[in-house]
PDB file of C-alpha atoms in Angstrom:
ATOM      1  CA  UNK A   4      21.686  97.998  92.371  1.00 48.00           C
ATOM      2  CA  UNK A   5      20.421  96.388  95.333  1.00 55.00           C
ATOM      3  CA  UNK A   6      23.956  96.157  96.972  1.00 89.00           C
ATOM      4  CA  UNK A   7      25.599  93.713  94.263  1.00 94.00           C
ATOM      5  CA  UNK A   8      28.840  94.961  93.364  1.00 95.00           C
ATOM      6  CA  UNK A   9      31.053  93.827  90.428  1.00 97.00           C
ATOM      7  CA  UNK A  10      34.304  94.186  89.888  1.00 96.00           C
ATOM      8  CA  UNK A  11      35.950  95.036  87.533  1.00 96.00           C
ATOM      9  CA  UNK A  12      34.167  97.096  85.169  1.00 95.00           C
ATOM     10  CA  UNK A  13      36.397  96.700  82.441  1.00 96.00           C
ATOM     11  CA  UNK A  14      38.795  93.975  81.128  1.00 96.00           C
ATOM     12  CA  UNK A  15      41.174  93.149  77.909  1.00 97.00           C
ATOM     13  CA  UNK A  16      42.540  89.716  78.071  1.00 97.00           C
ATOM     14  CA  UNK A  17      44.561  87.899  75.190  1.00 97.00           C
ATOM     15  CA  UNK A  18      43.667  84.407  74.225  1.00 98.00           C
ATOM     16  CA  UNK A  19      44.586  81.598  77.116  1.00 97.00           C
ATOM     17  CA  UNK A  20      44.930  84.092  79.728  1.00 97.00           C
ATOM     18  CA  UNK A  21      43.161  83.770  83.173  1.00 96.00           C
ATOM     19  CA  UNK A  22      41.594  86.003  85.304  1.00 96.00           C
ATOM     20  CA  UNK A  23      38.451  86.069  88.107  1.00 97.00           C
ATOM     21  CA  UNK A  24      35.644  88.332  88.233  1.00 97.00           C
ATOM     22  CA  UNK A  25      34.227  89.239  91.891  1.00 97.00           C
ATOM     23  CA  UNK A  26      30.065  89.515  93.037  1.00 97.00           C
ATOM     24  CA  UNK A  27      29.980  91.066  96.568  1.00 96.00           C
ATOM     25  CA  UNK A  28      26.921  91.735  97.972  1.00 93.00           C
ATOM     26  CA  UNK A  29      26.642  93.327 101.469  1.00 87.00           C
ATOM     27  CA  UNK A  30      23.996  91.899 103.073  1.00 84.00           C
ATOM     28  CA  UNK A  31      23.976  88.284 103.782  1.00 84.00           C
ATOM     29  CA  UNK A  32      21.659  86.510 101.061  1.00 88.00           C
ATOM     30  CA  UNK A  33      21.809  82.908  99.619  1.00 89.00           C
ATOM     31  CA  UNK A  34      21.112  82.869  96.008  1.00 91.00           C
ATOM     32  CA  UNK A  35      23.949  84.192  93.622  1.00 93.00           C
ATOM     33  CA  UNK A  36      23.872  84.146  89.810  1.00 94.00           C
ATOM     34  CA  UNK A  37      26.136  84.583  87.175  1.00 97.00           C
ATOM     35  CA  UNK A  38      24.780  85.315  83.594  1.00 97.00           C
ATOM     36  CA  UNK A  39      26.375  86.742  80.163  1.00 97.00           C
ATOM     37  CA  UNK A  40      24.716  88.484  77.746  1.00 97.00           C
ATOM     38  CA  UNK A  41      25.710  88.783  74.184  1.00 94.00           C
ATOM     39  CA  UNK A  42      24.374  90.662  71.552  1.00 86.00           C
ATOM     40  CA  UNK A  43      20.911  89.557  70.303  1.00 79.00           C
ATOM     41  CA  UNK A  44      20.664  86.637  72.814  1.00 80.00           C
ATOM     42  CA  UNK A  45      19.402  87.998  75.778  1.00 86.00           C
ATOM     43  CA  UNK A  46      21.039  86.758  79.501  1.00 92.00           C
ATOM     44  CA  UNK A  47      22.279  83.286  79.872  1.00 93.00           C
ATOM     45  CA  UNK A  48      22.936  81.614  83.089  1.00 93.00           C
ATOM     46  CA  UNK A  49      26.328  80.306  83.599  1.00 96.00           C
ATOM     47  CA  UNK A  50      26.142  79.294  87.362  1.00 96.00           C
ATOM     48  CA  UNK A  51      24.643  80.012  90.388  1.00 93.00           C
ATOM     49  CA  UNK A  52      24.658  79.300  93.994  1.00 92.00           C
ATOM     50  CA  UNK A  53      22.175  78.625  96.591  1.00 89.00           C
ATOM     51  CA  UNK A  54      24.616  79.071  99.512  1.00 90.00           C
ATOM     52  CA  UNK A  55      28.108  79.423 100.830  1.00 92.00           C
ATOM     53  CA  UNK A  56      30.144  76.773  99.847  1.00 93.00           C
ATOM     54  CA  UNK A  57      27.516  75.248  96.990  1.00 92.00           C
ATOM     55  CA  UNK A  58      27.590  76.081  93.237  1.00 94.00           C
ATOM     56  CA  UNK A  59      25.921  74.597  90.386  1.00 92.00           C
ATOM     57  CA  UNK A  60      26.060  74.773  86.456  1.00 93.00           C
ATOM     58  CA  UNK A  61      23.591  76.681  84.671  1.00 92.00           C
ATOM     59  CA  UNK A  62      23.081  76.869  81.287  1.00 90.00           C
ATOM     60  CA  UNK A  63      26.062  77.614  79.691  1.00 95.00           C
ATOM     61  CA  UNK A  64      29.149  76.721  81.943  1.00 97.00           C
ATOM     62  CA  UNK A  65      31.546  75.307  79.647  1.00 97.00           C
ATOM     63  CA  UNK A  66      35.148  76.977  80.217  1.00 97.00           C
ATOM     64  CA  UNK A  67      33.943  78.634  83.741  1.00 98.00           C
ATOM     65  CA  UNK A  68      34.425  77.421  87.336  1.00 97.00           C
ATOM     66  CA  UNK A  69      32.889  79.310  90.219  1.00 97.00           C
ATOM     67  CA  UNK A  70      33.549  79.399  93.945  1.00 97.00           C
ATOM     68  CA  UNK A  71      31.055  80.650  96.870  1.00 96.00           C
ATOM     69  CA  UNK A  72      33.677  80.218  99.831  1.00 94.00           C
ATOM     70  CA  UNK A  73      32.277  83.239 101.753  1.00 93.00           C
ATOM     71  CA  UNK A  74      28.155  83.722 101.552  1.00 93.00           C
ATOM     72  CA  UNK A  75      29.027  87.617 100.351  1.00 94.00           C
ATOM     73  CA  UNK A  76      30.643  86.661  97.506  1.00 96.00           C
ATOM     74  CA  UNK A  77      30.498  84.740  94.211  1.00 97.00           C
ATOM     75  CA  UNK A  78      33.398  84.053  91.847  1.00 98.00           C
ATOM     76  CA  UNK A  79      33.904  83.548  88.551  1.00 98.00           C
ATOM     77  CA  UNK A  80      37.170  81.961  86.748  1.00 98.00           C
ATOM     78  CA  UNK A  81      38.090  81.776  83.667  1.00 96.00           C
ATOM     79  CA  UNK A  82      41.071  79.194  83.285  1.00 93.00           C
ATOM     80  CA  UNK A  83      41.939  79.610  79.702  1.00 96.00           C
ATOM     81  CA  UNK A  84      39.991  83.090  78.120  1.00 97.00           C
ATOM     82  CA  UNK A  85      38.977  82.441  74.596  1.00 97.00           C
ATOM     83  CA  UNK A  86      37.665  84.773  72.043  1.00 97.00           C
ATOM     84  CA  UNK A  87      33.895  83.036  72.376  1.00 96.00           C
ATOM     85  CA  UNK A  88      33.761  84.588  75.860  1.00 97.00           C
ATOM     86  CA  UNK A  89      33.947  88.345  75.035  1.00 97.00           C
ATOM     87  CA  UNK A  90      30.859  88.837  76.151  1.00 97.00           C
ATOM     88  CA  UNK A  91      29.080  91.552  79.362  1.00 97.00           C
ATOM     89  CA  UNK A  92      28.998  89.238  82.643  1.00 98.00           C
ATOM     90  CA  UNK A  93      26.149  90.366  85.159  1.00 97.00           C
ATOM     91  CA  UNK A  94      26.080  89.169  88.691  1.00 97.00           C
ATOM     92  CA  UNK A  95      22.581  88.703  90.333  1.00 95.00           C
ATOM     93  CA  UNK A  96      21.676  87.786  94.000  1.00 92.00           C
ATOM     94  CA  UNK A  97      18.190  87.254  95.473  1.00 88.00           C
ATOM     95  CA  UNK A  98      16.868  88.742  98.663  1.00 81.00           C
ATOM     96  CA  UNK A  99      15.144  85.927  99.394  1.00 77.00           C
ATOM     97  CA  UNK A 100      13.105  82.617  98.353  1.00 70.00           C
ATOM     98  CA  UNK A 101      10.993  83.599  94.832  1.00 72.00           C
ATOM     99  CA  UNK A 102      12.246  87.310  95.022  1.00 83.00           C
ATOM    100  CA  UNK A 103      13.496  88.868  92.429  1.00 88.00           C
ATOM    101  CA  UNK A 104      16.816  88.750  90.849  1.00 89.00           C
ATOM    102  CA  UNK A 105      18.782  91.845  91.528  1.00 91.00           C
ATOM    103  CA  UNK A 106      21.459  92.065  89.163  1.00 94.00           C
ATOM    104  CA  UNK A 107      25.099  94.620  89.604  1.00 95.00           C
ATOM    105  CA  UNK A 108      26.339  97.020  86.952  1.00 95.00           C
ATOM    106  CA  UNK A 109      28.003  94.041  84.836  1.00 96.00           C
ATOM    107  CA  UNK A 110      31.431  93.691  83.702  1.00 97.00           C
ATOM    108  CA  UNK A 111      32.153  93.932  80.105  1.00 97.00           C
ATOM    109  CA  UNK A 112      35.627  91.721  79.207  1.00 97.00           C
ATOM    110  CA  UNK A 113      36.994  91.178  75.721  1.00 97.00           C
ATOM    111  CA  UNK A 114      39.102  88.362  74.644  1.00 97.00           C
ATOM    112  CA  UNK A 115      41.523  89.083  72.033  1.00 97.00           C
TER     113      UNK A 115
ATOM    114  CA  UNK B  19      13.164  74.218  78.133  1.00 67.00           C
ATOM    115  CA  UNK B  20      11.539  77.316  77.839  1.00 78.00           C
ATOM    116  CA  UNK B  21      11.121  79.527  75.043  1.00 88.00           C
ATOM    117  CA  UNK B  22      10.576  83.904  75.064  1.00 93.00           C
ATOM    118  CA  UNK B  23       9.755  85.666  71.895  1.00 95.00           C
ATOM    119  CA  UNK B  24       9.729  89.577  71.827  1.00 95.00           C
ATOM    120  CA  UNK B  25       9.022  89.697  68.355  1.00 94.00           C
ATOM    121  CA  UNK B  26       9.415  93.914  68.171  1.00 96.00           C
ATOM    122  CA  UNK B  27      12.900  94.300  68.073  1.00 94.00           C
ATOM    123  CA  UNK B  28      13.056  97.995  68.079  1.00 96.00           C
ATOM    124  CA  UNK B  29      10.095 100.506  67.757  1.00 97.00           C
ATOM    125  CA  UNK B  30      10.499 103.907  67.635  1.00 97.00           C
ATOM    126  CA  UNK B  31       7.467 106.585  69.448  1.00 97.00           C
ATOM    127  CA  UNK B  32       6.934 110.154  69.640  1.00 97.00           C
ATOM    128  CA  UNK B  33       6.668 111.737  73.450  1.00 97.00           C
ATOM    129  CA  UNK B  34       3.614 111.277  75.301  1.00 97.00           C
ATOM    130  CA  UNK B  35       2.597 108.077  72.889  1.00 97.00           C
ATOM    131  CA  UNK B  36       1.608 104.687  74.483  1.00 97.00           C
ATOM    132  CA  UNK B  37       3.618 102.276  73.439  1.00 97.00           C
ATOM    133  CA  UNK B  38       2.801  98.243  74.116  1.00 97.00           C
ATOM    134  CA  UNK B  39       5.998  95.894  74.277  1.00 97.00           C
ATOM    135  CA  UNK B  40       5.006  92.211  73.143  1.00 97.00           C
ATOM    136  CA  UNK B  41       5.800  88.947  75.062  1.00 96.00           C
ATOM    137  CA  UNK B  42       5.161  85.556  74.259  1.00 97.00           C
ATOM    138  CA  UNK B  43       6.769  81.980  76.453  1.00 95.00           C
ATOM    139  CA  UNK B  44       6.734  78.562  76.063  1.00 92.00           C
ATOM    140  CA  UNK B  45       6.998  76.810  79.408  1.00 88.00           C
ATOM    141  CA  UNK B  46       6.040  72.879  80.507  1.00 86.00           C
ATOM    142  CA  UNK B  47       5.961  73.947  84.339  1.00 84.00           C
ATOM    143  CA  UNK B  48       2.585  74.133  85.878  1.00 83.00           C
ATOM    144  CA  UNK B  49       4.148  76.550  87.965  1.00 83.00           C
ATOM    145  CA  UNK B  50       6.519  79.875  87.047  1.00 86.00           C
ATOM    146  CA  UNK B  51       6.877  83.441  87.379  1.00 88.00           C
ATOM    147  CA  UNK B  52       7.521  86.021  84.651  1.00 91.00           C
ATOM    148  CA  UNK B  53       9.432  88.812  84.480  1.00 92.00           C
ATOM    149  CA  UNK B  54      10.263  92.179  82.839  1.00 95.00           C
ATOM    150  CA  UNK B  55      13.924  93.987  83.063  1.00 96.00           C
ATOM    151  CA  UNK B  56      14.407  97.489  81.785  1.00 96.00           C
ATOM    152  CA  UNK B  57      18.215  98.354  80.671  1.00 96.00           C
ATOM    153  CA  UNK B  58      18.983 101.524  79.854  1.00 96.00           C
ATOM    154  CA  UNK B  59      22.301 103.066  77.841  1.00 94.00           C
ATOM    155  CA  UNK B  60      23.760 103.178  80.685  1.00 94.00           C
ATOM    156  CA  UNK B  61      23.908  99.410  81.333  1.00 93.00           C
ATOM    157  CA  UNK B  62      22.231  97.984  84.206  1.00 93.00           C
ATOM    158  CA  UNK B  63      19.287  95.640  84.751  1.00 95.00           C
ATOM    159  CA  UNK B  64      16.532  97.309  86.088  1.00 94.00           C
ATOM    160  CA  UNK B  65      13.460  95.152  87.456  1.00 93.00           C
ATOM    161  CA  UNK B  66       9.947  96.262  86.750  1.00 93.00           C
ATOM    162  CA  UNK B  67       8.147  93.285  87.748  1.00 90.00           C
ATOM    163  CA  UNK B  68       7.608  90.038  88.859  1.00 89.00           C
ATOM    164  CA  UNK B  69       3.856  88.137  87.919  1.00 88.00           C
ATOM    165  CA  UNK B  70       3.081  84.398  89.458  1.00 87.00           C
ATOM    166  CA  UNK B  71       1.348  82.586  86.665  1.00 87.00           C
ATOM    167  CA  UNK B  72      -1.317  81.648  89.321  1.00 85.00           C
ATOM    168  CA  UNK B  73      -1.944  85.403  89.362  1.00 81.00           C
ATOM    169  CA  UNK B  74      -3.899  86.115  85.656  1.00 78.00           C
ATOM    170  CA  UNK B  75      -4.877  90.060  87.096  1.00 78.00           C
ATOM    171  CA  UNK B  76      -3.881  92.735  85.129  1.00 80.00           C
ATOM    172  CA  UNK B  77      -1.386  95.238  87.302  1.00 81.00           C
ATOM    173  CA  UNK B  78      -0.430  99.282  86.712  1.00 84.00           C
ATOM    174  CA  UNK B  79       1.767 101.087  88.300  1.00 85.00           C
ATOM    175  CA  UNK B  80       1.844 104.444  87.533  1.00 91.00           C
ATOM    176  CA  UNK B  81       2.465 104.995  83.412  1.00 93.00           C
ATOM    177  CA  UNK B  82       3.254 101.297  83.348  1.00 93.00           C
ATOM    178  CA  UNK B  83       0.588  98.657  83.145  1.00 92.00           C
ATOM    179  CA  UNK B  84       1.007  94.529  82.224  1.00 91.00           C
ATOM    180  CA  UNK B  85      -1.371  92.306  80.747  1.00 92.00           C
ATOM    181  CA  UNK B  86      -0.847  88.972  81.570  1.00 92.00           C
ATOM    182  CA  UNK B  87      -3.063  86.007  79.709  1.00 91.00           C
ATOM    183  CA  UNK B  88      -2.275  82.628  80.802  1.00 88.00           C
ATOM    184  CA  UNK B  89      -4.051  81.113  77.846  1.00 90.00           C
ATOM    185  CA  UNK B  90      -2.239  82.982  75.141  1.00 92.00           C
ATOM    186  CA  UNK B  91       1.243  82.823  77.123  1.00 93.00           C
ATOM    187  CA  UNK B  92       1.716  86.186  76.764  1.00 94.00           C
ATOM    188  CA  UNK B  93       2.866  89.023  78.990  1.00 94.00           C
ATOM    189  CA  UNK B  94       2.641  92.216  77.423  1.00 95.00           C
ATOM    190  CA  UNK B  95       3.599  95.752  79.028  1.00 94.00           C
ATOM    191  CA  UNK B  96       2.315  98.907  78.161  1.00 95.00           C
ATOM    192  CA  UNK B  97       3.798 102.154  78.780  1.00 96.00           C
ATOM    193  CA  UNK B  98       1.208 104.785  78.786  1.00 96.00           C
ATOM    194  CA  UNK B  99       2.653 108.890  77.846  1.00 97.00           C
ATOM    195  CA  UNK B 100       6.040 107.563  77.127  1.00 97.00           C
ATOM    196  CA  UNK B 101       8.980 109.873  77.898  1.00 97.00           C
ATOM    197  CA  UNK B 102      12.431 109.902  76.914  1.00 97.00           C
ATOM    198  CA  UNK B 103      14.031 108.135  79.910  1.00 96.00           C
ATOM    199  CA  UNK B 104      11.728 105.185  78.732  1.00 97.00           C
ATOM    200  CA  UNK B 105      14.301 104.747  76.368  1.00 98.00           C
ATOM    201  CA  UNK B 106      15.580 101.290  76.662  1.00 97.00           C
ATOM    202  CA  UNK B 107      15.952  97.291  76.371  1.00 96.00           C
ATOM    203  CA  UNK B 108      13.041  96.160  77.513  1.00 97.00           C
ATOM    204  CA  UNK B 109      13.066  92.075  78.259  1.00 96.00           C
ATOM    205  CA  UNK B 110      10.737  89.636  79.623  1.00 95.00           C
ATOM    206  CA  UNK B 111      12.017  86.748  81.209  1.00 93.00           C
ATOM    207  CA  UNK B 112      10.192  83.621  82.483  1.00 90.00           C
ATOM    208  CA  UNK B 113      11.602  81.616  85.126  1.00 87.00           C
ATOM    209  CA  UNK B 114      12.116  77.984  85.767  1.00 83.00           C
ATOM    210  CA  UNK B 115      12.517  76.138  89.026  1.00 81.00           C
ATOM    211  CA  UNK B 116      16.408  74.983  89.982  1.00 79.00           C
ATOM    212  CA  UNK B 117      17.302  72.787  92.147  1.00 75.00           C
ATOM    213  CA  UNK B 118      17.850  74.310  95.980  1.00 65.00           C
ATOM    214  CA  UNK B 119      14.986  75.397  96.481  1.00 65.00           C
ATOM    215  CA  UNK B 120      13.745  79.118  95.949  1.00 68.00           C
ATOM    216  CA  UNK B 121      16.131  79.228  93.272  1.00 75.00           C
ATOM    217  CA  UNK B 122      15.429  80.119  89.949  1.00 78.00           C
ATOM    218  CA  UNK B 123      16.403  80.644  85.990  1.00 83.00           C
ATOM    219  CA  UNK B 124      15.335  82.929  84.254  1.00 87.00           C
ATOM    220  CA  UNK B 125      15.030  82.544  80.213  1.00 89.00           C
ATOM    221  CA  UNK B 126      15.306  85.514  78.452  1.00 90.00           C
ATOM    222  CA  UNK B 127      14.122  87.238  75.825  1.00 89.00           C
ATOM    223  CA  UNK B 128      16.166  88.809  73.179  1.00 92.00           C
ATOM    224  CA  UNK B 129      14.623  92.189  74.138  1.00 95.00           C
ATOM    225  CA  UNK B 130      13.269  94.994  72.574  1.00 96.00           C
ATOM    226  CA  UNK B 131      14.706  98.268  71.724  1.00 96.00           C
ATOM    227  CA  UNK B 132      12.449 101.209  72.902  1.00 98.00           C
ATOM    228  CA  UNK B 133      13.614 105.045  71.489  1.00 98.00           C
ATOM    229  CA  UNK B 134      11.284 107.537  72.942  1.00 98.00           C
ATOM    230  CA  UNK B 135      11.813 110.631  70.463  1.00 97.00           C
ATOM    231  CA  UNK B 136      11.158 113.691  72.039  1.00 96.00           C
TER     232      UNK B 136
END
């Protein structure tokens, strides 16, 4: 998928745990995104960046923090997991200025 | 704020049928681009396309084709001689600007379920 690699694939967390997904691309593009997508609701953005070193909130970014401290990759925390956030997280990057979003495989997490 | 509604939620065709996946958007920018994503079982996102709304010309690209009408803020797709690996979540997606510029959101649709039976 366009080079965007997520990791991990898979995760079981129990209520007030924390934990960090990874985005790595491997070229060297600006624009990261992290969505979620639950059932029947489509994506929805939680943040994005438009460069190392600068994040912003998206649509939903209540309970996540991000960090872009190297341009190849794009974090996502969760500080305190709740139940509400079981949910398949998709990392996107963009090749370029009004390209297209390329998204990785996602990285379904449950919250027990 | 923007609004998507794929009414179909799941249809259901025989092989070889054409099948035409509905898309209508609510948007206040003057300017946007639209979007459809293909996900199969398997998971990923798959991108199809990406339309300017400056650009109202219909495009095909092989058994796929999109109709996109500016006045009716819709952006259908048509599959023409579906096959099985059509199978899929189909969503359209308009965008709207961020700030940083380049960047964009895309809104999505809730998709709709394609089944392709052979």
């Amino acid at each position: 998928n366009a080079g965007v690699t997520q990791t991990p694939k898979f995760r079981v967390l129990k209520t007030g745990q924390s934990m960090t997904l990874l985005c790595a691309q491997d070229m060297n593009h600006e624009y990261m995104y992290w969505y979620r997508q639950d059932p029947g609701m489509g994506l929805r953005l939680i943040h994005y960046s438009v460069g190392e070193g600068t994040t912003a909130k998206g649509e939903v970014p209540d309970g996540y923090n991000v960090s872009r401290l190297k341009k190849q990759n794009f974090l996502l925390g969760l500080e305190s997991a709740a139940p509400s956030q079981t949910s398949v997280y998709f990392c996107a990057m963009q090749t370029g200025p009004n390209s297209p979003l390329h998204f990785g495989n996602g990285t379904r997490l449950t919250v027990t | 704020a923007q609004k998507v509604t794929q009414a179909q939620t799941e249809i259901s065709v025989v092989e070889k049928e054409d099948v035409t996946l509905d898309c209508v958007y609510e948007t206040r920018d003057t300017t946007y681009y639209l979007f459809w994503y293909k996900q199969p079982p398997s998971g990923e996102l798959v991108f199809l396309i990406r339309r300017n709304s400056f650009d109202e010309q219909n495009e095909i690209s092989g058994r796929y084709s999109w109709n996109f009408q500016k006045s009716t803020s819709s952006f259908n797709f048509t599959i023409t001689a579906s096959q099985v690996v059509d199978s899929a979540v189909y969503f359209c997606a308009p965008s709207r600007r961020l700030p940083g510029a380049g960047s964009y959101q895309l809104t999505f649709g809730k998709g709709t379920k394609l089944s392709v039976i052979p």
